[in-house]
CSV table of C-alpha atoms in Angstrom, one decimal:
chain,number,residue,atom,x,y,z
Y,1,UNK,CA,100.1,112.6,93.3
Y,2,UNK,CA,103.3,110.3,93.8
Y,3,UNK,CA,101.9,107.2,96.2
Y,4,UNK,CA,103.7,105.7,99.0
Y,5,UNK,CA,103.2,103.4,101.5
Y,6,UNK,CA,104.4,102.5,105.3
Y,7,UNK,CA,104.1,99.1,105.8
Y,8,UNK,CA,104.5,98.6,109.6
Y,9,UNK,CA,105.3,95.3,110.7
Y,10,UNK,CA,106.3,95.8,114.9
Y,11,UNK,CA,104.9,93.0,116.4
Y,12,UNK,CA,106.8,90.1,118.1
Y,13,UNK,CA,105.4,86.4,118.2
Y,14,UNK,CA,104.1,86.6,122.1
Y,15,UNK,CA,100.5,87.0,121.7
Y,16,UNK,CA,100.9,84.1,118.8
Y,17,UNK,CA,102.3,81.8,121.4
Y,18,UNK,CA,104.6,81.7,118.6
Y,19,UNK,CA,108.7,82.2,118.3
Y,20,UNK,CA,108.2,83.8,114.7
Y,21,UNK,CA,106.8,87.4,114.5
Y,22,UNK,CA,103.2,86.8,113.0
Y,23,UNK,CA,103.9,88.9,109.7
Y,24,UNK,CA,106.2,85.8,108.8
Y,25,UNK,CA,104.0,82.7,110.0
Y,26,UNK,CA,103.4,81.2,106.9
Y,27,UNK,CA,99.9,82.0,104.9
Y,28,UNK,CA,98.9,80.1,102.2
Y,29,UNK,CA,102.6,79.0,101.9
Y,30,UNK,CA,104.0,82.3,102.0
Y,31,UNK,CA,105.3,84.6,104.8
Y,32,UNK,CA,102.0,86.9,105.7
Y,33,UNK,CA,103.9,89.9,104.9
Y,34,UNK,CA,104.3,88.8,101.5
Y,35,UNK,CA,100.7,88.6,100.8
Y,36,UNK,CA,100.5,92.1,102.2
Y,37,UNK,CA,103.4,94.1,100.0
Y,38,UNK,CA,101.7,92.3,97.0
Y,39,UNK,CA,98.7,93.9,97.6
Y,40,UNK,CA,100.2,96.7,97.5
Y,41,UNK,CA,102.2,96.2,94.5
Y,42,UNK,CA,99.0,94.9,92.7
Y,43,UNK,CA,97.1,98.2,93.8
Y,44,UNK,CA,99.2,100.5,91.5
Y,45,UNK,CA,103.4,98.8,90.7
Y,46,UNK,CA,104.7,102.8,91.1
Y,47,UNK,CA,103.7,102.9,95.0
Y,48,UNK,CA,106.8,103.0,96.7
Y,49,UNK,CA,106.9,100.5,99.9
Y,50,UNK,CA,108.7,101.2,103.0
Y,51,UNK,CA,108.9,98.3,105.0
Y,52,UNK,CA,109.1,99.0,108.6
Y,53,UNK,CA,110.8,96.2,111.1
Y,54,UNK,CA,112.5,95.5,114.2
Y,55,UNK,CA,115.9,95.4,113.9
Y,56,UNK,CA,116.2,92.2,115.2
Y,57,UNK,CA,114.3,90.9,112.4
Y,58,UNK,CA,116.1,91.9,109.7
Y,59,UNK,CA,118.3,89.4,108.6
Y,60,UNK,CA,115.0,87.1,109.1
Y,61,UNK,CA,113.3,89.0,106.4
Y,62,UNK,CA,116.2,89.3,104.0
Y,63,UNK,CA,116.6,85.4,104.6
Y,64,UNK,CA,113.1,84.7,103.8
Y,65,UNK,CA,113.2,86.9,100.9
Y,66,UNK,CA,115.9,84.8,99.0
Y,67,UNK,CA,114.7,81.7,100.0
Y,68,UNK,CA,111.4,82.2,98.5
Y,69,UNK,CA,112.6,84.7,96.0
Y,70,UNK,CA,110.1,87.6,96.5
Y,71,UNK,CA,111.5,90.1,94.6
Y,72,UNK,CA,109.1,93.4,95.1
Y,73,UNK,CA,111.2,96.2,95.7
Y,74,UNK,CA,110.5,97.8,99.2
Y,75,UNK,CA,113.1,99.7,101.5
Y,76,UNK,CA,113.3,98.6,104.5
Y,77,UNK,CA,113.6,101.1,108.2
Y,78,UNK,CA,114.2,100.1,111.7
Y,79,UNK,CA,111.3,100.4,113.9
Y,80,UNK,CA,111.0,102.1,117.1
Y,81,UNK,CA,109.9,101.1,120.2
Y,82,UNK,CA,106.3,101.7,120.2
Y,83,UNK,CA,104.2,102.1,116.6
Y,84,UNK,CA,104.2,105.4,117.1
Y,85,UNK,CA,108.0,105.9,116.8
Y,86,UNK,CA,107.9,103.2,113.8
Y,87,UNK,CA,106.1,105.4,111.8
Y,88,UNK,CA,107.9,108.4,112.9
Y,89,UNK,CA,110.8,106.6,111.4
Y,90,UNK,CA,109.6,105.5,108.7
Y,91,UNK,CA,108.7,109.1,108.2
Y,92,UNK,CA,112.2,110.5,108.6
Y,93,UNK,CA,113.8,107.8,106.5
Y,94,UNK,CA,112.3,108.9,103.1
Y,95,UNK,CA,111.3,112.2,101.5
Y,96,UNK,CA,109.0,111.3,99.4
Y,97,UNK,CA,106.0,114.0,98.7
Y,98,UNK,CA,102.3,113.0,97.6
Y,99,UNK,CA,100.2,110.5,99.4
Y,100,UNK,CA,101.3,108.1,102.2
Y,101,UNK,CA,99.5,105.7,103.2
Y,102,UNK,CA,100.4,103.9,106.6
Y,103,UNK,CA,99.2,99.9,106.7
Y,104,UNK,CA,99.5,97.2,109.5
Y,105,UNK,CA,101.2,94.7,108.2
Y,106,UNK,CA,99.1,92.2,109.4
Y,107,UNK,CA,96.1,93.0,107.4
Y,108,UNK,CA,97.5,90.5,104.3
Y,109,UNK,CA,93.7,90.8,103.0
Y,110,UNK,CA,93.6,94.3,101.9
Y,111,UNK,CA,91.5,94.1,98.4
Y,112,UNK,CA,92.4,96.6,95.7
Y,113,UNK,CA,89.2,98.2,95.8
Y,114,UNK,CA,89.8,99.2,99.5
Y,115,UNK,CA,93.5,100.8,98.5
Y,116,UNK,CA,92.1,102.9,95.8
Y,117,UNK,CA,89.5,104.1,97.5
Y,118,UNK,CA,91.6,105.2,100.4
Y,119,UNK,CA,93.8,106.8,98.4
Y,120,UNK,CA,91.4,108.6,95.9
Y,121,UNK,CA,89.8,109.8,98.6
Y,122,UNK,CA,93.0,111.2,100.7
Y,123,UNK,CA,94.1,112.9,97.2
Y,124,UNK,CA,90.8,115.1,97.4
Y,125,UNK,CA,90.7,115.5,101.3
Y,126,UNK,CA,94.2,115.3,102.6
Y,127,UNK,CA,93.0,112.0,105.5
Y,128,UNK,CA,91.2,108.8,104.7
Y,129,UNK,CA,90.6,105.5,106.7
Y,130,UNK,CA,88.6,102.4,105.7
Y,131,UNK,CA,85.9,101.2,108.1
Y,132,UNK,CA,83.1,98.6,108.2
Y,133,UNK,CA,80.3,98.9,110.7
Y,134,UNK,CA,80.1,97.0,114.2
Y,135,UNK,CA,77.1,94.2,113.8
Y,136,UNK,CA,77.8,93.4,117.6
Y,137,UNK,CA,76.5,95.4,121.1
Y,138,UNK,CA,79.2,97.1,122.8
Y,139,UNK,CA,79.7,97.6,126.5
Y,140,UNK,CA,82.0,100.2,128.2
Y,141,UNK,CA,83.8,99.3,131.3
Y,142,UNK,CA,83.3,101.4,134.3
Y,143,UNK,CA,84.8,99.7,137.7
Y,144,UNK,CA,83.2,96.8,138.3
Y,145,UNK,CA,80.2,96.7,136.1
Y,146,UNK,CA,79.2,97.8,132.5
Y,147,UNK,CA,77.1,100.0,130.3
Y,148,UNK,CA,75.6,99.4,127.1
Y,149,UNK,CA,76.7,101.7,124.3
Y,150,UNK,CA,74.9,103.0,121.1
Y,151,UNK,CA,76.6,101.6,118.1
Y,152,UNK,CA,74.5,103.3,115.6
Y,153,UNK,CA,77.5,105.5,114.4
Y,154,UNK,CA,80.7,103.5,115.8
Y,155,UNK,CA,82.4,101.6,113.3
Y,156,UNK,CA,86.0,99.6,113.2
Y,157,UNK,CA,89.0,101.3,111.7
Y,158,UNK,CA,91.2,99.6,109.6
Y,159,UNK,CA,94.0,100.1,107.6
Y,160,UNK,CA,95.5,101.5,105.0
Y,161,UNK,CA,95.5,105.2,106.3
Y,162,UNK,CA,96.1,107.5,103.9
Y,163,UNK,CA,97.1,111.5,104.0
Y,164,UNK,CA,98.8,114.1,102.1
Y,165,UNK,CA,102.8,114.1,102.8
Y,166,UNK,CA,102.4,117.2,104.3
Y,167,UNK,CA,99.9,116.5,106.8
Y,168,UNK,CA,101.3,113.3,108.5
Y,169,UNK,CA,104.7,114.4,108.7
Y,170,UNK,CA,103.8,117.8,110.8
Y,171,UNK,CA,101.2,115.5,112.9
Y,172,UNK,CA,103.8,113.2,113.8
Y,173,UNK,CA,105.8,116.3,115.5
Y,174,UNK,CA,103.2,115.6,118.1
Y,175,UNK,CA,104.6,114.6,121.2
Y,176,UNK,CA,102.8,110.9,121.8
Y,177,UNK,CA,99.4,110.7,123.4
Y,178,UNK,CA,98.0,107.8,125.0
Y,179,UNK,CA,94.6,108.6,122.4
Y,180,UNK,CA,97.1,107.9,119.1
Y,181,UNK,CA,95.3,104.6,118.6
Y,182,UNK,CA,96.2,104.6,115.1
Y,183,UNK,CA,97.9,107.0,112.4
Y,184,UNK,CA,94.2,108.9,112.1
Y,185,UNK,CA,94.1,110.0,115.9
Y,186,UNK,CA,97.4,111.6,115.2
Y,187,UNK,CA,96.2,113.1,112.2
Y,188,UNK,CA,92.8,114.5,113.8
Y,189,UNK,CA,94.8,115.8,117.1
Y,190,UNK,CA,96.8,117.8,114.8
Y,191,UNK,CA,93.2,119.4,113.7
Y,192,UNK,CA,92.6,117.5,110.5
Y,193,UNK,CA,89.6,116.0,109.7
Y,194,UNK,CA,89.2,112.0,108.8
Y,195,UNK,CA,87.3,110.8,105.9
Y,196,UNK,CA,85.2,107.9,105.7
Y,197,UNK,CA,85.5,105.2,102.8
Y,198,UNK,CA,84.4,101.7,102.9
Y,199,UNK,CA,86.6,98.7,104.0
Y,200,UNK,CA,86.6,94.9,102.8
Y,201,UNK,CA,85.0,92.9,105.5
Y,202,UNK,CA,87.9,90.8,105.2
Y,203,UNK,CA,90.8,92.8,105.8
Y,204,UNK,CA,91.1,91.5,109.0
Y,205,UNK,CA,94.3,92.4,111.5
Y,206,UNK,CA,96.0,89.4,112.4
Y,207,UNK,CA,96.6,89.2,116.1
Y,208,UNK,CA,96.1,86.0,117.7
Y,209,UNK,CA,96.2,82.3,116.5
Y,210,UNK,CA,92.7,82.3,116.1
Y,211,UNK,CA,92.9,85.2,113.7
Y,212,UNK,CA,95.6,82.7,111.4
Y,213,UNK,CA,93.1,80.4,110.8
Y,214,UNK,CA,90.2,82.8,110.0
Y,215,UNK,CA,92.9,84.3,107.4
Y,216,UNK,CA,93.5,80.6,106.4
Y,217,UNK,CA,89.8,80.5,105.6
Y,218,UNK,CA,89.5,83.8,103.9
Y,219,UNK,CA,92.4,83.8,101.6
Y,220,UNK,CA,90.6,80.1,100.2
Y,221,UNK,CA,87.7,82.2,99.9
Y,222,UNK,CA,88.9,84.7,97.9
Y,223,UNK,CA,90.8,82.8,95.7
Y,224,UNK,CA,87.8,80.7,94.8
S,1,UNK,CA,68.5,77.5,139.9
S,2,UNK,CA,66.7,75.8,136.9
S,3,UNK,CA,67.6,77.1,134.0
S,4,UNK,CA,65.9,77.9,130.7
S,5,UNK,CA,67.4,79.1,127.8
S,6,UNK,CA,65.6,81.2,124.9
S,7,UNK,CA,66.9,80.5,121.4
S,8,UNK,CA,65.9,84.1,119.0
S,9,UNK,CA,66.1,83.0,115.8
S,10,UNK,CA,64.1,85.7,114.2
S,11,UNK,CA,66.2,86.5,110.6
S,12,UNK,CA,65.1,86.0,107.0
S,13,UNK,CA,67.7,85.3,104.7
S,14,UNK,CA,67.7,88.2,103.4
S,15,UNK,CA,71.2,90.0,104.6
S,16,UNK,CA,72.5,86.5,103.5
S,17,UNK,CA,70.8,87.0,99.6
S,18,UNK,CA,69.7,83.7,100.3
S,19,UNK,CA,66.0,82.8,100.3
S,20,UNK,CA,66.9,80.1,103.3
S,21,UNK,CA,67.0,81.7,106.5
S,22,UNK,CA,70.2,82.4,107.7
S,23,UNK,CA,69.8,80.0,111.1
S,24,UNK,CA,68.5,77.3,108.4
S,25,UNK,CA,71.7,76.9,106.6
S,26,UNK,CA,74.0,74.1,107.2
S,27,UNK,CA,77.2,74.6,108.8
S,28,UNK,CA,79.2,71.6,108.5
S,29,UNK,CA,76.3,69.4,106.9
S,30,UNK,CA,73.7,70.5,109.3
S,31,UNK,CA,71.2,73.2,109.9
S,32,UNK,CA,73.2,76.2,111.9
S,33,UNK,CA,70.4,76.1,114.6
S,34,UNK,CA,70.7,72.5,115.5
S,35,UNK,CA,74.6,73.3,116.7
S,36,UNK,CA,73.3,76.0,118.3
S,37,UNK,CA,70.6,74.4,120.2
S,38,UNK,CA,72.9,70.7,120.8
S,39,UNK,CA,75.4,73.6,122.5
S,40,UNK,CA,73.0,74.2,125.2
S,41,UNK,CA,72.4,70.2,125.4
S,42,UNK,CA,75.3,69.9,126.0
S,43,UNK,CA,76.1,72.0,129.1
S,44,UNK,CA,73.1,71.1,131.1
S,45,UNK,CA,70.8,68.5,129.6
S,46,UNK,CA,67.9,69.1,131.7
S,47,UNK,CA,67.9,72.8,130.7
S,48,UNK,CA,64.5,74.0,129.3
S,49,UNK,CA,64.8,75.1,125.6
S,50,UNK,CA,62.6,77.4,124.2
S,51,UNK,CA,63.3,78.5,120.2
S,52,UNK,CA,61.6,81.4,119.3
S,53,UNK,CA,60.8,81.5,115.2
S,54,UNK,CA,59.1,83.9,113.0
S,55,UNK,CA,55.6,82.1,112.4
S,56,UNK,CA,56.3,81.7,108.6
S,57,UNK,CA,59.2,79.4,109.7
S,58,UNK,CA,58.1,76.7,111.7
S,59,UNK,CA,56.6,74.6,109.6
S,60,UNK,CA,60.0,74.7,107.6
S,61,UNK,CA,61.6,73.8,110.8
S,62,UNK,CA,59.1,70.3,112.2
S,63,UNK,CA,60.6,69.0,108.2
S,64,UNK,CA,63.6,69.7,109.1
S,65,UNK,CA,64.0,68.2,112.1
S,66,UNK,CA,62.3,65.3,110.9
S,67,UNK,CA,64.3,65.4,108.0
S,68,UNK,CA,67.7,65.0,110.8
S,69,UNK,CA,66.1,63.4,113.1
S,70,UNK,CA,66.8,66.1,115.3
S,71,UNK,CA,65.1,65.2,118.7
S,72,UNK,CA,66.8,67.6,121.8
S,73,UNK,CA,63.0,68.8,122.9
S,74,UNK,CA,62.6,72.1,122.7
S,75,UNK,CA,59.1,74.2,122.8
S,76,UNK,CA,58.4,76.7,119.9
S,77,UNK,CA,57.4,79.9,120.2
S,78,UNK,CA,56.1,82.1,117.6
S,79,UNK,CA,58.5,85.8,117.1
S,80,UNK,CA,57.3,89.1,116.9
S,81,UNK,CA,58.0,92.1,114.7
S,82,UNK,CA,61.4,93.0,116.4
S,83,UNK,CA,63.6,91.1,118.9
S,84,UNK,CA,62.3,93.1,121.8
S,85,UNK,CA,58.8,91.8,120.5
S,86,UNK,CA,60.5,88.0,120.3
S,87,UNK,CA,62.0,87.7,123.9
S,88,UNK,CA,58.8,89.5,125.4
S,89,UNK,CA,56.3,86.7,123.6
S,90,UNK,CA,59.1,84.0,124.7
S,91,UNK,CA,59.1,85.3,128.3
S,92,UNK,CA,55.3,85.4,128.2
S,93,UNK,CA,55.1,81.9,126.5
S,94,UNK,CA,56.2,79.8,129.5
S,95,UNK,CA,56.0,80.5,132.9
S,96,UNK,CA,59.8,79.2,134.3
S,97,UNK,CA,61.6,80.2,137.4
S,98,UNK,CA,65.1,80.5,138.1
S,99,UNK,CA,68.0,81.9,135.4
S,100,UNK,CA,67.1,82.5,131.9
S,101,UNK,CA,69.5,82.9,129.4
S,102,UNK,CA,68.5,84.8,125.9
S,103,UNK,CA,70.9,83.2,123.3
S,104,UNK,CA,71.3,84.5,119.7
S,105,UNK,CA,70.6,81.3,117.3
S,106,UNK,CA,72.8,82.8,115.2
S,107,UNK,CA,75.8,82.0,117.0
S,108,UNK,CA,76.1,78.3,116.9
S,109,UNK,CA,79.6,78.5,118.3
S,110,UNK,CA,79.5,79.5,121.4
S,111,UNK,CA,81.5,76.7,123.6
S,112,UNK,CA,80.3,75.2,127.0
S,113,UNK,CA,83.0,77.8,129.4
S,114,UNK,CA,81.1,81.1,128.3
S,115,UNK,CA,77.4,79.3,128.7
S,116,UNK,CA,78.6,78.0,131.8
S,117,UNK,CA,80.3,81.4,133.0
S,118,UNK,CA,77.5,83.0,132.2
S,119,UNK,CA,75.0,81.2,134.3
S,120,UNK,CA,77.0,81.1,137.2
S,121,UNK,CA,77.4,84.7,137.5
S,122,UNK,CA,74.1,85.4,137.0
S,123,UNK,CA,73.1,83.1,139.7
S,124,UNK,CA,75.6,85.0,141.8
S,125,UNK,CA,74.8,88.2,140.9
S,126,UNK,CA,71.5,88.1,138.6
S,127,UNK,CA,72.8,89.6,135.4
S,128,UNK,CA,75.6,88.3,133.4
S,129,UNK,CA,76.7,88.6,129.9
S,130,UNK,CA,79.8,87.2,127.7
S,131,UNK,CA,82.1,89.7,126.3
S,132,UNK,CA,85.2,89.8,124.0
S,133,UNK,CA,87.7,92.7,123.9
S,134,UNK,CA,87.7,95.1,120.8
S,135,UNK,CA,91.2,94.8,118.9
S,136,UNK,CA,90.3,97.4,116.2
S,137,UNK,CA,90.3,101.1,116.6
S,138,UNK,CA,86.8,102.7,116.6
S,139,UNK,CA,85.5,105.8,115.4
S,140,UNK,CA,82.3,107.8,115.8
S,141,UNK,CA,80.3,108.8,112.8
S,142,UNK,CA,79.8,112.5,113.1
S,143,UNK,CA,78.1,114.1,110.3
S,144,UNK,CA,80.7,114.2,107.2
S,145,UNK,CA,83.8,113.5,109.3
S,146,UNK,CA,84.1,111.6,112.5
S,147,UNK,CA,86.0,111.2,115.4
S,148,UNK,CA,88.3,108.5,116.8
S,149,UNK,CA,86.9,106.9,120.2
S,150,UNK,CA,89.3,105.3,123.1
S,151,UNK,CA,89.1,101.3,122.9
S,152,UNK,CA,90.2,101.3,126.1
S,153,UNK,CA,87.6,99.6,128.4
S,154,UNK,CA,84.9,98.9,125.0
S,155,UNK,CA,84.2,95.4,125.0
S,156,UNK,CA,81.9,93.2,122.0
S,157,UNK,CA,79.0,91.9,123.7
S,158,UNK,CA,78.0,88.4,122.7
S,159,UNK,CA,75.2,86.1,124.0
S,160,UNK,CA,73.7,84.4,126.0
S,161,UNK,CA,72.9,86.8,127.9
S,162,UNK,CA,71.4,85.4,131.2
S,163,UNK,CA,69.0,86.6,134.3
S,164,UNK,CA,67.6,85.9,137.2
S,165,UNK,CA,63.7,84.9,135.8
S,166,UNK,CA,61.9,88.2,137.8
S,167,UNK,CA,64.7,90.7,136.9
S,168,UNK,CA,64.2,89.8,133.1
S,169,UNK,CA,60.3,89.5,133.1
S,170,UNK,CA,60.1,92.8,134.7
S,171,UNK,CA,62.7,94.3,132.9
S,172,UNK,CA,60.6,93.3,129.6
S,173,UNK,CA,57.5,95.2,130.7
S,174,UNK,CA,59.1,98.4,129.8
S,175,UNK,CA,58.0,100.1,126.9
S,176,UNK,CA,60.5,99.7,123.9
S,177,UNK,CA,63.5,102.1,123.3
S,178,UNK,CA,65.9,102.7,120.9
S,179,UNK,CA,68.5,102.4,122.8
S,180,UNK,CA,67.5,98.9,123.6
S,181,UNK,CA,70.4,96.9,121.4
S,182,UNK,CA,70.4,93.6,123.3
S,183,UNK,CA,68.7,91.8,126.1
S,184,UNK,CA,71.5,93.2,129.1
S,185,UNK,CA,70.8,96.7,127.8
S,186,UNK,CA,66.9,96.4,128.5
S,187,UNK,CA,67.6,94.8,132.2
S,188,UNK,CA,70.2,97.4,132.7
S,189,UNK,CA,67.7,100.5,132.0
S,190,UNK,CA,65.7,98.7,134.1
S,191,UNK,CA,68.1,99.7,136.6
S,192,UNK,CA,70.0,96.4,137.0
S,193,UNK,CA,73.5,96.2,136.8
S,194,UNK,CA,75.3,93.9,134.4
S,195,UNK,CA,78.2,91.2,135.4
S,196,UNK,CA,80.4,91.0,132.6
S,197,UNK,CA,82.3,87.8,131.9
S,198,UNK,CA,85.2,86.7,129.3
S,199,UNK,CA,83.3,84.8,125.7
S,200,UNK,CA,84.7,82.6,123.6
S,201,UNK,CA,86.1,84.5,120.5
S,202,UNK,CA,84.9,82.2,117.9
S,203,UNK,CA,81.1,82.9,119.2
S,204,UNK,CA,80.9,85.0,116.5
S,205,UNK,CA,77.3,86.4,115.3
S,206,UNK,CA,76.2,85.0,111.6
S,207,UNK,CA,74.8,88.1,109.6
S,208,UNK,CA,76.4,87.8,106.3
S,209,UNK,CA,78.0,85.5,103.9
S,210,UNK,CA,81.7,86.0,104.6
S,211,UNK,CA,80.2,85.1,108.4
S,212,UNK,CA,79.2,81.7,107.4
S,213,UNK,CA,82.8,81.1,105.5
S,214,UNK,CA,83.9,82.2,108.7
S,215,UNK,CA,81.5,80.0,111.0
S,216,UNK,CA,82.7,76.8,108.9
S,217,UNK,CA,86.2,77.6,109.1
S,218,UNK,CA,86.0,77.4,113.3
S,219,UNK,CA,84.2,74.8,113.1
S,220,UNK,CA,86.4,72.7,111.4
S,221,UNK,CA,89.1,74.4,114.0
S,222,UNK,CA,87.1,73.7,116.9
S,223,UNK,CA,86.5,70.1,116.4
S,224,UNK,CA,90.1,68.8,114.8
């Protein structure tokens, strides 16, 4: 099946404490998005990439683009105002059919291995996620005080997401729902079923300062 | 209150595939559990410190805090089989009143704030434990497929975890549970209720390679 991929880049630099968005503070030299369509591109140089950002960004990105010459081809698609309307834009903006796969654009560690096997497994069973189990306790909040909760089971979702064209583009007909966490929920409201495959530990989502240094670390890692 | 602190430090090295265990390796030129132990030093240094090691261990750690001259006292306990079996021999092993704290010595990084919080809300209210919120979408194993869970009010618990002395040492005569998955969650079936306050996120818990890369990376952050 033809590939595609939603990259969705929404976020604004407030939770940064930063003027520039996130997906262009600069990682290993590079604006963090780049790292992220070229993970793409490395994954298989067919996919097509659909970029999607907020308007006001625009010229920003196209800027950065020529000054560092990154010349990957991705379209790009104004973003709505929550991420559920930015991938419900980027779904009406092309027509492509096959696999879509839908990725944060602040996950610049995605490995290969993690693509592929998202996608593989979305060509056989029409929904696939990446996840890595949770080596800490959890708590749930109720009112004032806490309860322990079993974590044999729970595991942390990342991205990419990956369905068949046909099944994310009738789930996002859904009218929102507070429980659309992420492009699965959507997905598995519709009544699809979510498979399983294995993340990369460090295909971390970028989402405080902290997080910028522990992708810092990681990229130095992985290219050692 | 006086307060006491027991240091777990029951792992082999073998999630690290290492034959050094994990709290034994060095993090920025020194053995991971002298950091952790200095970090209770340093926020009250009349705090009692007991380090509970598996019995294979110990002689391994007199060298090598001769070897550093490494001299914060601190009594040694022998572990048990499990972690349940570790804090109950360390609760047995020395008769303080007043808070005790049960600290992971496998997080080295946990600052002065969350021990401090900690402490003082479990003086207030007799359980207290550091928590993070969750920034990932979770999901819930269910057989072949699974199903996405609301974030919303899940928190990561980390250590220490700390009590009142008679609410932990009866909490510990219980017989052992599976749902027991950290020290708050045996006080809590106890029928306690648990104080939750805000961690420190780079408290993170060292239980695999990439968490050491990690661990060295804040550290470096922490003290430039």
């Amino acid at each position: 099946l033809k590939k595609s991929v939603l990259i969705v880049a929404g976020g604004s630099g407030l939770r940064m404490k930063n003027k520039t968005p996130k997906q262009f503070l600069p990682l290993a030299g590079k604006p963090l998005l780049f790292h992220t369509i070229t993970a793409f591109y490395n994954y298989a140089n067919d996919i097509e990439i659909i970029l999607v950002l907020p308007e006001n960004q625009i010229e920003e990105w196209n800027n950065l683009c020529r000054e560092y010459n990154f010349n990957i081809h991705h379209c790009i698609v104004k973003g709505g105002k929550t991420r559920f309307n930015s991938v419900k834009n980027g779904l009406h903006s092309f027509k492509s059919k096959g696999l879509i796969g839908v990725h944060d654009g602040v996950r610049p560690l995605v490995s290969k291995t993690t693509i592929s096997k998202v996608y593989d497994t979305a060509e056989k069973s029409g929904a696939a996620v990446p996840v890595i189990p949770v080596s800490e306790s959890l708590r749930k909040l109720k009112g004032k005080f806490s309860k322990s909760l079993l974590r044999e089971n729970i595991h942390i979702v990342q991205t990419p997401q990956c369905f068949k064209s046909d099944v994310i583009r009738k789930a996002y007909r859904q009218k929102f729902n507070a429980a659309f966490t992420d492009d699965a929920s959507v997905v598995e409201k519709y009544g699809f079923k979510i498979k399983l495959v294995e993340g990369n530990p460090e295909n971390i989502k970028i989402t405080n300062p902290l997080d910028m240094v522990i992708a810092a670390c990681l990229f130095n890692h992985l290219s050692s």
